[in-house]
Short mmCIF file of C-alpha atoms in Angstrom, two decimals:
data_model
loop_
_atom_site.label_atom_id
_atom_site.label_comp_id
_atom_site.label_asym_id
_atom_site.label_seq_id
_atom_site.Cartn_x
_atom_site.Cartn_y
_atom_site.Cartn_z
CA MET A 10 113.32 106.47 86.33
CA ILE A 11 118.96 109.65 84.85
CA PRO A 12 120.43 111.67 84.02
CA VAL A 13 119.19 108.51 83.48
CA THR A 14 121.16 106.67 80.84
CA ARG A 15 122.26 102.79 80.32
CA ASP A 16 125.62 101.63 78.96
CA GLY A 17 127.92 98.58 79.12
CA GLY A 18 131.25 100.40 78.74
CA PRO A 19 133.39 103.45 78.50
CA GLY A 20 132.53 105.75 76.23
CA PRO A 21 129.19 104.24 74.89
CA ASP A 22 126.47 105.99 72.06
CA ARG A 23 123.52 106.69 73.59
CA ARG A 24 121.52 103.99 72.03
CA SER A 25 124.25 101.19 74.07
CA PHE A 26 123.51 103.39 76.66
CA LEU A 27 120.19 103.78 77.06
CA LYS A 28 119.52 100.38 76.25
CA TYR A 29 121.13 99.11 79.65
CA THR A 30 120.57 101.62 82.41
CA GLY A 31 116.52 101.58 82.17
CA ALA A 32 116.27 104.98 81.76
CA LEU A 33 112.86 105.60 82.17
CA GLY A 34 112.34 103.34 84.96
CA ALA A 35 110.43 101.18 83.01
CA ALA A 36 111.16 97.34 83.25
CA ALA A 37 108.52 95.59 80.62
CA GLY A 38 109.53 94.33 77.55
CA LEU A 39 113.39 94.98 77.13
CA THR A 40 114.85 92.69 74.52
CA SER A 41 118.13 91.24 75.10
CA THR A 42 120.25 89.01 73.44
CA LEU A 43 122.58 88.54 76.69
CA ALA A 44 124.07 84.82 77.19
CA ALA A 45 123.71 83.45 80.67
CA CYS A 46 126.59 83.67 82.75
CA SER A 47 126.59 80.23 84.10
CA GLY A 48 124.20 77.44 84.68
CA PRO A 49 121.31 75.88 82.78
CA GLU A 50 118.66 78.04 81.83
CA SER A 51 115.80 77.27 84.40
CA THR A 52 113.67 79.08 86.91
CA ASN A 53 113.72 76.28 89.43
CA GLU A 54 114.88 76.55 92.74
CA THR A 55 118.39 75.59 92.94
CA GLY A 56 117.89 73.25 96.13
CA ALA A 57 114.60 72.28 98.42
CA GLY A 58 112.24 75.05 99.13
CA GLY A 59 111.72 77.24 101.76
CA LYS A 60 113.52 77.81 105.11
CA ASP A 61 113.62 73.79 105.38
CA GLY A 62 115.87 73.82 102.01
CA GLY A 63 117.50 77.00 102.60
CA THR A 64 116.13 78.80 99.20
CA LEU A 65 114.23 81.67 99.46
CA THR A 66 112.38 82.28 96.16
CA ALA A 67 111.38 85.92 95.17
CA VAL A 68 109.75 87.02 92.12
CA ILE A 69 110.55 90.75 90.59
CA GLY A 70 108.21 92.51 88.28
CA TYR A 71 111.01 93.78 86.32
CA GLY A 72 113.34 92.46 83.96
CA ASN A 73 116.73 91.21 85.06
CA ASP A 74 118.16 91.65 81.57
CA GLY A 75 119.36 95.44 81.77
CA SER A 76 123.08 96.22 82.72
CA TRP A 77 124.00 94.93 86.14
CA ASP A 78 127.50 96.99 85.78
CA PRO A 79 126.85 99.21 89.36
CA THR A 80 128.20 102.50 87.75
CA GLN A 81 125.34 102.28 85.23
CA THR A 82 122.65 100.79 85.89
CA ALA A 83 119.40 102.02 86.64
CA SER A 84 117.59 98.76 86.07
CA ALA A 85 115.62 98.08 89.31
CA PHE A 86 116.16 94.08 89.19
CA ALA A 87 119.65 94.64 88.92
CA MET A 88 120.30 97.52 91.34
CA ALA A 89 118.18 95.46 94.08
CA GLY A 90 120.37 92.70 93.35
CA ASN A 91 123.41 94.68 93.41
CA GLU A 92 122.26 95.74 96.77
CA HIS A 93 123.17 92.16 97.89
CA ILE A 94 125.92 91.07 96.14
CA TYR A 95 128.44 94.25 96.49
CA GLU A 96 129.36 97.02 98.77
CA ALA A 97 129.95 100.54 99.20
CA LEU A 98 131.85 102.47 101.38
CA LEU A 99 129.31 103.11 103.08
CA GLY A 100 125.57 101.93 102.76
CA THR A 101 122.18 103.77 103.62
CA ASP A 102 119.24 101.97 104.77
CA PRO A 103 116.61 101.26 102.25
CA ILE A 104 113.75 103.17 103.89
CA THR A 105 115.15 106.05 105.63
CA ARG A 106 118.23 105.92 103.49
CA GLU A 107 120.62 107.09 106.64
CA PRO A 108 124.16 105.99 106.05
CA TYR A 109 126.06 103.41 107.98
CA PRO A 110 129.35 101.86 107.72
CA GLN A 111 129.66 99.19 104.67
CA LEU A 112 133.51 98.72 103.71
CA ALA A 113 134.44 101.67 105.57
CA THR A 114 134.55 101.26 109.22
CA ALA A 115 132.88 104.71 110.19
CA VAL A 116 130.75 107.52 108.32
CA PRO A 117 132.65 110.57 108.17
CA ALA A 118 133.27 112.25 111.73
CA ASP A 119 132.57 115.97 109.90
CA PRO A 120 130.35 115.84 107.25
CA LYS A 121 130.79 119.41 106.34
CA ALA A 122 134.80 118.54 105.86
CA THR A 123 136.18 118.81 102.13
CA THR A 124 138.24 116.00 103.09
CA TRP A 125 136.98 112.62 103.91
CA LYS A 126 139.52 109.62 105.32
CA PHE A 127 137.98 105.98 105.20
CA GLU A 128 139.50 102.96 106.76
CA LEU A 129 138.48 100.03 105.09
CA ARG A 130 137.16 96.91 107.09
CA ALA A 131 139.75 94.34 107.87
CA GLY A 132 139.29 91.18 106.78
CA ALA A 133 137.18 92.30 103.94
CA LYS A 134 137.07 89.69 100.89
CA TRP A 135 135.77 89.20 97.22
CA HIS A 136 133.65 86.52 96.18
CA ASP A 137 136.84 84.96 94.67
CA GLY A 138 138.43 85.34 97.86
CA LYS A 139 141.08 87.90 97.05
CA PRO A 140 141.25 90.75 99.94
CA VAL A 141 139.33 93.89 99.10
CA THR A 142 142.22 97.12 99.24
CA ALA A 143 142.52 100.89 98.78
CA ASP A 144 143.26 100.07 95.07
CA ASP A 145 139.83 98.77 94.34
CA VAL A 146 138.33 101.85 95.93
CA VAL A 147 140.45 103.82 93.95
CA PHE A 148 139.65 102.10 90.50
CA VAL A 149 136.00 102.48 90.74
CA PHE A 150 136.02 106.29 91.20
CA GLU A 151 138.33 106.83 89.10
CA ARG A 152 135.82 105.34 86.41
CA ILE A 153 132.99 107.40 87.66
CA LEU A 154 135.16 110.60 87.17
CA ASP A 155 136.67 109.76 84.46
CA PRO A 156 135.57 112.74 81.95
CA LYS A 157 136.24 110.28 79.06
CA THR A 158 133.72 107.59 80.55
CA GLN A 159 130.16 108.14 79.82
CA THR A 160 128.58 106.62 83.24
CA LEU A 161 125.30 107.09 85.54
CA ALA A 162 127.35 107.52 88.19
CA LYS A 163 128.68 110.61 87.08
CA GLY A 164 126.24 112.39 87.73
CA PHE A 165 125.87 111.65 91.14
CA PHE A 166 129.93 112.61 92.28
CA ALA A 167 131.35 114.69 89.32
CA SER A 168 129.90 118.04 90.65
CA TRP A 169 131.32 118.10 94.21
CA LEU A 170 133.44 115.03 94.53
CA LYS A 171 137.27 116.16 93.27
CA GLU A 172 139.26 112.86 93.42
CA VAL A 173 139.79 109.67 95.90
CA ARG A 174 143.12 108.71 97.12
CA LYS A 175 144.60 106.07 98.35
CA VAL A 176 146.54 106.71 101.87
CA ASP A 177 147.66 103.27 102.10
CA ALA A 178 146.38 99.42 101.82
CA ARG A 179 143.26 100.15 104.06
CA ASN A 180 142.65 103.41 103.63
CA VAL A 181 141.54 106.44 101.16
CA GLU A 182 140.63 110.15 101.13
CA LEU A 183 138.19 111.66 99.26
CA VAL A 184 138.64 115.27 98.50
CA LEU A 185 135.55 117.14 97.74
CA LYS A 186 135.24 120.46 95.61
CA PHE A 187 132.98 122.18 98.41
CA PRO A 188 131.54 121.12 101.54
CA PHE A 189 128.72 118.84 100.80
CA PRO A 190 127.10 116.70 103.36
CA ASP A 191 124.81 114.92 101.19
CA GLY A 192 127.54 113.41 99.47
CA ALA A 193 127.73 110.96 102.72
CA ALA A 194 124.51 109.07 101.37
CA ARG A 195 125.58 109.30 98.04
CA LEU A 196 128.36 107.29 98.37
CA THR A 197 125.81 103.90 98.42
CA LEU A 198 125.54 104.91 94.73
CA ALA A 199 129.69 103.87 94.21
CA LYS A 200 129.44 99.92 94.86
CA ILE A 201 133.07 98.94 95.02
CA MET A 202 134.41 96.63 92.60
CA PRO A 203 137.59 94.19 92.26
CA LYS A 204 140.17 95.92 90.27
CA HIS A 205 141.70 92.60 89.57
CA VAL A 206 138.56 91.53 87.69
CA TYR A 207 137.11 94.48 86.28
CA SER A 208 140.16 95.93 84.71
CA ARG A 209 140.48 93.03 82.56
CA PRO A 210 139.88 93.79 78.67
CA GLY A 211 136.04 92.89 77.96
CA ALA A 212 135.34 93.38 82.06
CA TRP A 213 132.94 96.34 81.50
CA ASP A 214 131.03 94.29 78.87
CA ASP A 215 130.74 91.49 81.13
CA ALA A 216 129.37 93.29 83.96
CA THR A 217 127.16 94.66 81.48
CA LYS A 218 125.87 91.27 80.65
CA GLY A 219 125.44 89.96 84.32
CA LYS A 220 128.57 89.40 85.78
CA ALA A 221 128.68 90.45 89.74
CA ILE A 222 131.70 89.60 92.20
CA GLY A 223 131.32 91.67 95.08
CA SER A 224 132.37 91.91 98.85
CA GLY A 225 128.73 91.63 100.30
CA PRO A 226 126.65 88.58 102.12
CA TYR A 227 125.70 87.31 99.05
CA ARG A 228 127.66 85.86 95.66
CA GLN A 229 125.91 85.56 92.41
CA THR A 230 125.87 81.72 91.61
CA ALA A 231 124.07 82.18 88.15
CA HIS A 232 122.41 84.53 85.71
CA HIS A 233 119.98 83.59 83.02
CA PRO A 234 118.48 86.81 81.72
CA LYS A 235 114.99 87.28 80.86
CA SER A 236 114.72 84.11 83.59
CA ASN A 237 116.05 83.83 86.86
CA THR A 238 119.19 85.17 89.11
CA THR A 239 120.40 82.95 91.86
CA PHE A 240 122.29 83.78 95.15
CA GLU A 241 124.12 81.90 97.52
CA ALA A 242 125.25 83.31 101.32
CA PHE A 243 129.30 84.27 100.83
CA ALA A 244 130.68 82.71 104.16
CA ASP A 245 133.91 84.35 104.30
CA TYR A 246 131.60 87.92 104.68
CA ASN A 247 132.64 89.57 107.98
CA GLY A 248 130.74 92.59 107.49
CA PRO A 249 126.99 94.55 108.76
CA ARG A 250 124.32 92.91 107.28
CA LYS A 251 125.18 89.13 107.21
CA ALA A 252 122.95 86.70 104.72
CA ALA A 253 120.28 84.95 106.61
CA PHE A 254 119.67 82.60 103.40
CA ASP A 255 121.47 80.14 102.31
CA LYS A 256 120.40 80.31 98.66
CA MET A 257 118.38 82.69 97.14
CA ASN A 258 116.20 82.10 93.58
CA TRP A 259 115.17 85.79 92.00
CA LEU A 260 112.82 84.95 89.19
CA THR A 261 111.96 87.52 86.88
CA ILE A 262 108.26 87.81 86.21
CA VAL A 263 106.99 91.08 84.39
CA ASP A 264 103.79 90.23 83.32
CA ALA A 265 101.20 90.87 86.26
CA ALA A 266 99.19 87.79 85.81
CA PRO A 267 101.76 84.84 86.14
CA ARG A 268 103.39 86.97 88.91
CA VAL A 269 100.88 86.90 91.38
CA ALA A 270 100.01 83.32 90.37
CA LYS A 271 103.72 82.10 91.54
CA ILE A 272 102.83 84.01 95.30
CA SER A 273 98.73 82.94 95.24
CA GLY A 274 97.58 80.41 97.33
CA ALA A 275 98.53 76.96 99.32
CA SER A 276 100.67 75.99 96.11
CA ALA A 277 102.45 79.00 96.12
CA ASP A 278 106.21 78.34 95.76
CA SER A 279 107.47 81.89 96.31
CA GLU A 280 107.69 83.63 99.59
CA ILE A 281 108.05 87.53 98.46
CA ALA A 282 107.19 89.20 95.34
CA ASP A 283 107.16 93.31 94.35
CA ASN A 284 104.84 95.02 91.98
CA ILE A 285 101.87 94.23 93.06
CA PRO A 286 99.05 95.05 91.11
CA TYR A 287 96.33 96.88 92.93
CA ALA A 288 93.50 94.86 91.92
CA ASN A 289 95.22 92.06 93.35
CA ILE A 290 95.68 93.10 97.02
CA GLU A 291 92.83 91.96 98.79
CA GLN A 292 93.07 88.60 96.89
CA LEU A 293 96.57 88.19 98.16
CA LYS A 294 95.49 89.42 101.54
CA LYS A 295 93.08 87.02 101.79
CA SER A 296 94.97 83.70 100.99
CA GLY A 297 97.29 84.82 104.18
CA MET A 298 100.06 87.46 102.50
CA THR A 299 101.03 90.73 104.06
CA VAL A 300 100.79 93.21 101.30
CA GLU A 301 102.11 96.67 102.06
CA GLY A 302 103.02 99.79 100.11
CA GLY A 303 105.58 102.50 100.11
CA ALA A 304 104.74 105.89 98.73
CA GLY A 305 107.43 107.95 97.20
CA MET A 306 109.02 109.35 93.80
CA ASN A 307 107.19 106.54 91.92
CA ASN A 308 104.71 108.84 89.20
CA LEU A 309 103.53 109.13 85.95
CA PHE A 310 105.09 112.08 84.19
CA LEU A 311 104.57 113.94 81.01
CA MET A 312 107.26 115.14 78.80
CA PHE A 313 106.43 117.78 76.09
CA ASN A 314 108.38 118.01 72.59
CA THR A 315 109.64 121.68 73.09
CA ALA A 316 110.83 121.79 69.67
CA HIS A 317 107.62 120.81 67.93
CA LYS A 318 104.91 123.17 68.08
CA PRO A 319 102.85 124.25 70.00
CA PHE A 320 104.48 122.78 73.04
CA ASP A 321 107.52 125.25 72.85
CA ASP A 322 104.53 127.56 74.37
CA VAL A 323 104.16 127.26 78.48
CA ARG A 324 100.47 128.07 77.93
CA VAL A 325 99.80 125.12 76.32
CA ARG A 326 101.94 122.83 78.19
CA GLN A 327 99.86 123.82 81.22
CA ALA A 328 96.98 123.87 79.83
CA LEU A 329 97.33 120.13 79.28
CA HIS A 330 98.15 119.66 83.01
CA TYR A 331 94.96 121.55 84.02
CA ALA A 332 92.77 119.55 81.86
CA ILE A 333 93.73 116.29 83.51
CA ASP A 334 91.08 114.39 85.71
CA ARG A 335 93.37 113.48 88.42
CA ASP A 336 91.30 112.13 91.18
CA LYS A 337 89.58 110.14 88.40
CA MET A 338 93.38 108.68 87.49
CA ILE A 339 93.54 107.82 91.33
CA GLU A 340 90.34 106.09 91.82
CA VAL A 341 89.78 104.41 88.57
CA ALA A 342 93.63 103.04 87.59
CA LEU A 343 95.48 103.56 91.04
CA LYS A 344 92.19 101.91 92.87
CA GLY A 345 93.34 104.87 95.63
CA HIS A 346 97.16 103.99 95.77
CA GLY A 347 98.47 107.14 94.52
CA LYS A 348 98.13 111.05 94.79
CA ALA A 349 98.24 113.94 92.51
CA ALA A 350 101.56 115.79 92.50
CA SER A 351 101.38 118.74 93.94
CA SER A 352 105.23 119.33 93.01
CA PHE A 353 107.95 117.64 91.77
CA LEU A 354 108.65 115.83 94.72
CA ASN A 355 106.39 113.75 96.42
CA GLU A 356 104.85 114.79 99.51
CA GLY A 357 106.68 112.31 101.86
CA ASN A 358 110.08 113.89 100.24
CA PRO A 359 111.82 115.91 103.27
CA SER A 360 112.18 119.11 101.19
CA TYR A 361 108.60 118.68 99.63
CA ARG A 362 106.71 122.15 99.60
CA PRO A 363 103.01 122.66 97.45
CA ALA A 364 104.73 124.48 94.57
CA LYS A 365 103.62 127.69 93.86
CA THR A 366 101.78 126.24 90.44
CA VAL A 367 99.64 123.35 91.58
CA TYR A 368 97.34 121.95 88.47
CA GLU A 369 94.25 121.17 90.17
CA TYR A 370 91.53 119.86 87.27
CA ASP A 371 90.47 122.83 85.83
CA PRO A 372 89.18 122.32 82.32
CA LYS A 373 87.99 126.13 81.94
CA LYS A 374 91.25 127.40 82.72
CA ALA A 375 92.91 124.91 80.27
CA LYS A 376 90.56 126.09 77.49
CA ALA A 377 91.35 129.30 78.33
CA LEU A 378 95.02 129.02 78.32
CA LEU A 379 95.07 127.17 74.68
CA LYS A 380 92.76 130.28 73.60
CA GLU A 381 94.98 132.60 75.11
CA ALA A 382 98.01 130.64 73.11
CA GLY A 383 96.00 130.68 69.88
CA VAL A 384 95.97 127.18 69.61
CA GLU A 385 92.97 125.17 67.75
CA ASN A 386 92.15 121.97 66.62
CA LEU A 387 95.18 120.35 68.36
CA LYS A 388 95.52 117.03 67.66
CA ILE A 389 97.97 115.00 69.82
CA ASN A 390 99.66 111.68 70.16
CA ILE A 391 100.64 110.29 73.45
CA MET A 392 103.57 108.04 72.95
CA ALA A 393 103.67 105.83 76.64
CA VAL A 394 105.74 103.26 77.45
CA ASN A 395 103.96 99.99 78.08
CA VAL A 396 104.13 99.49 81.36
CA SER A 397 100.77 98.13 83.05
CA TRP A 398 100.05 100.93 85.56
CA ILE A 399 101.00 103.50 82.89
CA VAL A 400 98.89 101.98 80.66
CA ASP A 401 95.75 101.77 82.93
CA CYS A 402 95.92 105.65 83.51
CA LEU A 403 96.01 106.75 79.84
CA PRO A 404 92.51 106.64 79.05
CA THR A 405 91.67 109.19 82.01
CA ILE A 406 94.35 111.88 80.19
CA LYS A 407 92.71 110.93 76.83
CA ALA A 408 89.34 111.41 78.32
CA SER A 409 90.29 114.67 80.15
CA TRP A 410 91.92 116.17 76.77
CA ASP A 411 89.30 115.30 74.50
CA ALA A 412 86.90 117.02 76.94
CA ILE A 413 88.61 120.42 75.92
CA GLY A 414 88.34 119.79 72.58
CA VAL A 415 91.84 118.12 71.98
CA GLU A 416 91.93 115.01 69.86
CA THR A 417 94.07 112.51 71.27
CA THR A 418 95.25 109.19 70.62
CA LEU A 419 97.24 106.76 72.73
CA ASP A 420 99.82 105.09 71.41
CA PRO A 421 102.01 102.56 74.05
CA GLN A 422 104.70 100.74 72.75
CA GLU A 423 107.53 98.83 74.71
CA THR A 424 109.97 100.65 76.65
CA THR A 425 113.07 99.89 73.92
CA ALA A 426 110.68 101.31 71.12
CA VAL A 427 110.36 104.86 72.83
CA PHE A 428 113.93 105.40 73.95
CA THR A 429 114.75 104.12 70.49
CA LYS A 430 112.89 106.86 68.91
CA MET A 431 114.10 109.94 71.16
CA ASP A 432 117.57 108.43 71.16
CA GLN A 433 117.53 109.02 66.98
CA LYS A 434 115.52 112.15 67.90
CA LYS A 435 112.80 111.49 66.28
CA ASP A 436 109.73 113.82 66.27
CA TYR A 437 107.49 113.47 68.59
CA GLN A 438 104.50 115.59 70.62
CA VAL A 439 104.37 114.25 74.58
CA VAL A 440 105.63 111.13 76.17
CA ALA A 441 104.21 109.56 79.22
CA ALA A 442 106.39 107.39 81.49
CA ALA A 443 107.13 105.94 84.70
CA SER A 444 109.85 107.51 86.73
CA ASN A 445 111.16 106.61 90.08
CA PRO A 446 114.51 108.43 91.13
CA ASN A 447 114.16 106.94 94.78
CA GLN A 448 115.99 103.84 93.22
CA PHE A 449 118.89 106.47 93.84
CA GLY A 450 118.21 107.89 96.89
CA ILE A 451 115.30 110.95 98.50
CA GLU A 452 118.04 113.53 98.48
CA ALA A 453 116.11 116.26 96.64
CA ASP A 454 119.22 118.07 94.61
CA LEU A 455 119.78 114.46 93.11
CA ILE A 456 116.40 113.71 92.57
CA MET A 457 116.13 117.42 90.57
CA HIS A 458 119.98 116.93 88.70
CA TYR A 459 118.27 113.35 87.68
CA ASN A 460 115.73 115.17 85.69
CA TYR A 461 116.97 118.39 84.95
CA GLY A 462 120.48 119.75 83.70
CA PRO A 463 122.10 121.50 81.05
CA ASP A 464 123.92 118.23 79.83
CA ASN A 465 121.09 116.02 81.14
CA LEU A 466 119.28 113.53 79.05
CA TRP A 467 116.22 114.50 79.49
CA MET A 468 116.51 117.94 78.98
CA GLY A 469 117.75 116.70 75.27
CA TYR A 470 115.16 114.61 74.49
CA ALA A 471 112.71 117.70 75.38
CA ARG A 472 115.03 119.87 73.65
CA TRP A 473 114.76 122.51 76.45
CA ALA A 474 118.45 123.06 77.89
CA LYS A 475 119.11 125.85 75.63
CA ASN A 476 116.18 128.24 76.58
CA SER A 477 116.38 131.12 78.59
CA ARG A 478 114.40 130.24 81.48
CA ALA A 479 115.98 126.66 81.34
CA LYS A 480 119.47 128.56 81.91
CA GLU A 481 118.17 130.38 85.03
CA LEU A 482 117.12 126.99 86.46
CA PHE A 483 120.15 125.20 85.92
CA ARG A 484 122.33 128.30 87.76
CA LEU A 485 120.04 128.28 90.60
CA MET A 486 120.36 124.39 91.01
CA ASP A 487 124.12 125.14 90.70
CA GLN A 488 123.93 127.61 93.67
CA ALA A 489 121.66 124.97 95.65
CA THR A 490 124.13 122.27 95.35
CA ARG A 491 126.98 124.35 96.91
CA GLU A 492 124.88 125.42 99.66
CA PRO A 493 126.31 123.89 102.79
CA ASP A 494 123.62 124.80 105.03
CA ALA A 495 120.92 122.83 105.04
CA SER A 496 117.92 124.69 105.55
CA LYS A 497 119.19 127.26 102.88
CA LYS A 498 119.66 124.13 100.84
CA LYS A 499 116.21 122.96 101.39
CA THR A 500 114.50 126.68 100.40
CA MET A 501 116.65 127.24 97.46
CA VAL A 502 115.52 123.54 96.41
CA GLN A 503 112.19 124.62 96.66
CA ASP A 504 111.82 127.86 94.97
CA TYR A 505 113.76 126.72 92.20
CA ILE A 506 111.45 123.45 91.87
CA ASP A 507 108.25 126.70 91.58
CA ILE A 508 110.20 127.12 88.24
CA VAL A 509 109.76 123.26 87.25
CA ALA A 510 106.21 123.45 87.95
CA GLU A 511 105.33 126.47 86.00
CA GLU A 512 107.47 125.37 83.06
CA ALA A 513 105.85 121.69 83.08
CA VAL A 514 108.41 120.35 80.67
CA LEU A 515 108.99 117.09 82.37
CA TYR A 516 106.57 116.89 85.08
CA PRO A 517 104.74 114.35 87.35
CA VAL A 518 100.82 113.82 86.73
CA VAL A 519 100.24 111.45 90.04
CA HIS A 520 102.62 109.82 92.68
CA ASN A 521 101.59 106.13 93.37
CA GLU A 522 102.48 103.52 96.08
CA LEU A 523 104.60 100.31 95.02
CA MET A 524 103.03 97.12 96.29
CA THR A 525 105.19 94.18 97.98
CA ALA A 526 103.70 91.08 99.29
CA TRP A 527 105.09 88.40 101.29
CA ASP A 528 104.23 85.27 103.40
CA PRO A 529 104.48 86.22 106.87
CA LYS A 530 104.54 82.48 108.50
CA GLN A 531 108.11 82.35 106.70
CA LEU A 532 109.34 85.73 106.99
CA THR A 533 110.06 88.02 109.06
CA GLY A 534 112.16 91.30 108.96
CA VAL A 535 110.97 92.70 105.22
CA ARG A 536 110.02 96.28 104.50
CA ALA A 537 108.05 97.69 101.63
CA GLN A 538 109.85 99.72 99.25
CA PRO A 539 108.69 102.96 97.58
CA TYR A 540 110.89 102.34 95.05
CA PRO A 541 111.34 98.78 92.60
CA GLY A 542 112.60 95.66 93.79
CA ILE A 543 113.34 94.31 96.89
CA ASN A 544 115.82 94.56 99.97
CA LEU A 545 116.68 91.32 102.20
CA LEU A 546 119.67 92.32 103.94
CA GLN A 547 117.58 92.70 107.34
CA ALA A 548 114.75 89.99 106.55
CA LYS A 549 115.16 86.11 107.70
CA TRP A 550 112.75 83.04 108.59
CA LEU A 551 110.73 82.87 110.98
#
């Protein structure tokens, strides 16, 4: 789904970094030895269920045992939970991604200025009762910008944000390296955390393991990795989107069948679930549930090891993309809930236009490219994450490649196994996995830097960063980042995406919808997200 990375503390090695952030955006099968932060191990509700008892029960189709450190995590469960626990200076709407004041009292008056001043909300408190101050804001941004500390958030801020200064107890100043209007929406990725809690020795490890103390409308009451996380309304919250539920119990159920069962039928004991399998949509609708999808950047991508011949040859990479019958994949595996990728960006992205190279199904062209590259009797092992919908798509890739004379073996594995092999720099040919940069935003510059860059983790895995074509791409990306004019920047991004499409080192095959189901007789204000997780800050009981 990072530069994509995972970690639990300053300066981690890559293995621990990957272990905790959720790099591929996949959520199945994560191993963990994390201890519960509080309370007994249980998936039972903390009180009577439903609106009469005040407890909302949600079923999340992703693990809750990734890092909960907001500066590090790409875990779908943790990121969704943190949206309810923490605040940033500015939040963003979960669907439109328009920024709005959270801890700050206003958005920047001039987004093109190189200094942004923010006043903190009067009376804002941490969940332990202490006041939120400018020191807390500076503390978080110093961690993010610290060159000695490897954090996921650094990739979203370091290129354009120079420093954050304390003006007084309730005012801070952000100094930018150059005008960067898109930065206002990115501020939501810098959750403000209490300095008096997280500056203590070992506190970042605690955050990784699930300790979460914020200033948001809900406070965490218990966290049981691989089981559930519970929340309750924070009585002293005085911010813009107050808690509508007295308590919430979020269950982690990665396997599809028990997840659907938990929300199905008259005996359903949960009100909302995400990551609904396409095959269960009609069943849930017939039982009275609302099931809606969000189309965005969620995608199946292929990543080639360019240090392993013949995948250093762009013609081979292109041939394998042209060979895939995407329409069949969408019909059979995705039940119509997907679109063939015609750019790195999905069609709904504000910066989208079709790339100059679009991989329409063309097996004859695929064969011709392989012949031109002098490749015969190619045998490929596809190392894939075992996320259910990815596994459903793999047979179409195999059938397509077999049909052009490429002997293909499917090798789905636990996500951690895939990470470990790439992290240990073990040889591989092709990786198939899921990704969704929309967890972080819809801004094209952010999405592209999440996947491509000279120090980007993905480019290290693909062994492509030192390629001359890659260096040209990175130069164009940096120019686009610094362009303050939105229209010019959009064109520059679209132009360099043409290079990304042509090279096909890491490139999506299909973009698909993510489905959310909820009980419309009990809940209102729910909106299906185009990225994993749920956001209940504007939902309430009927």
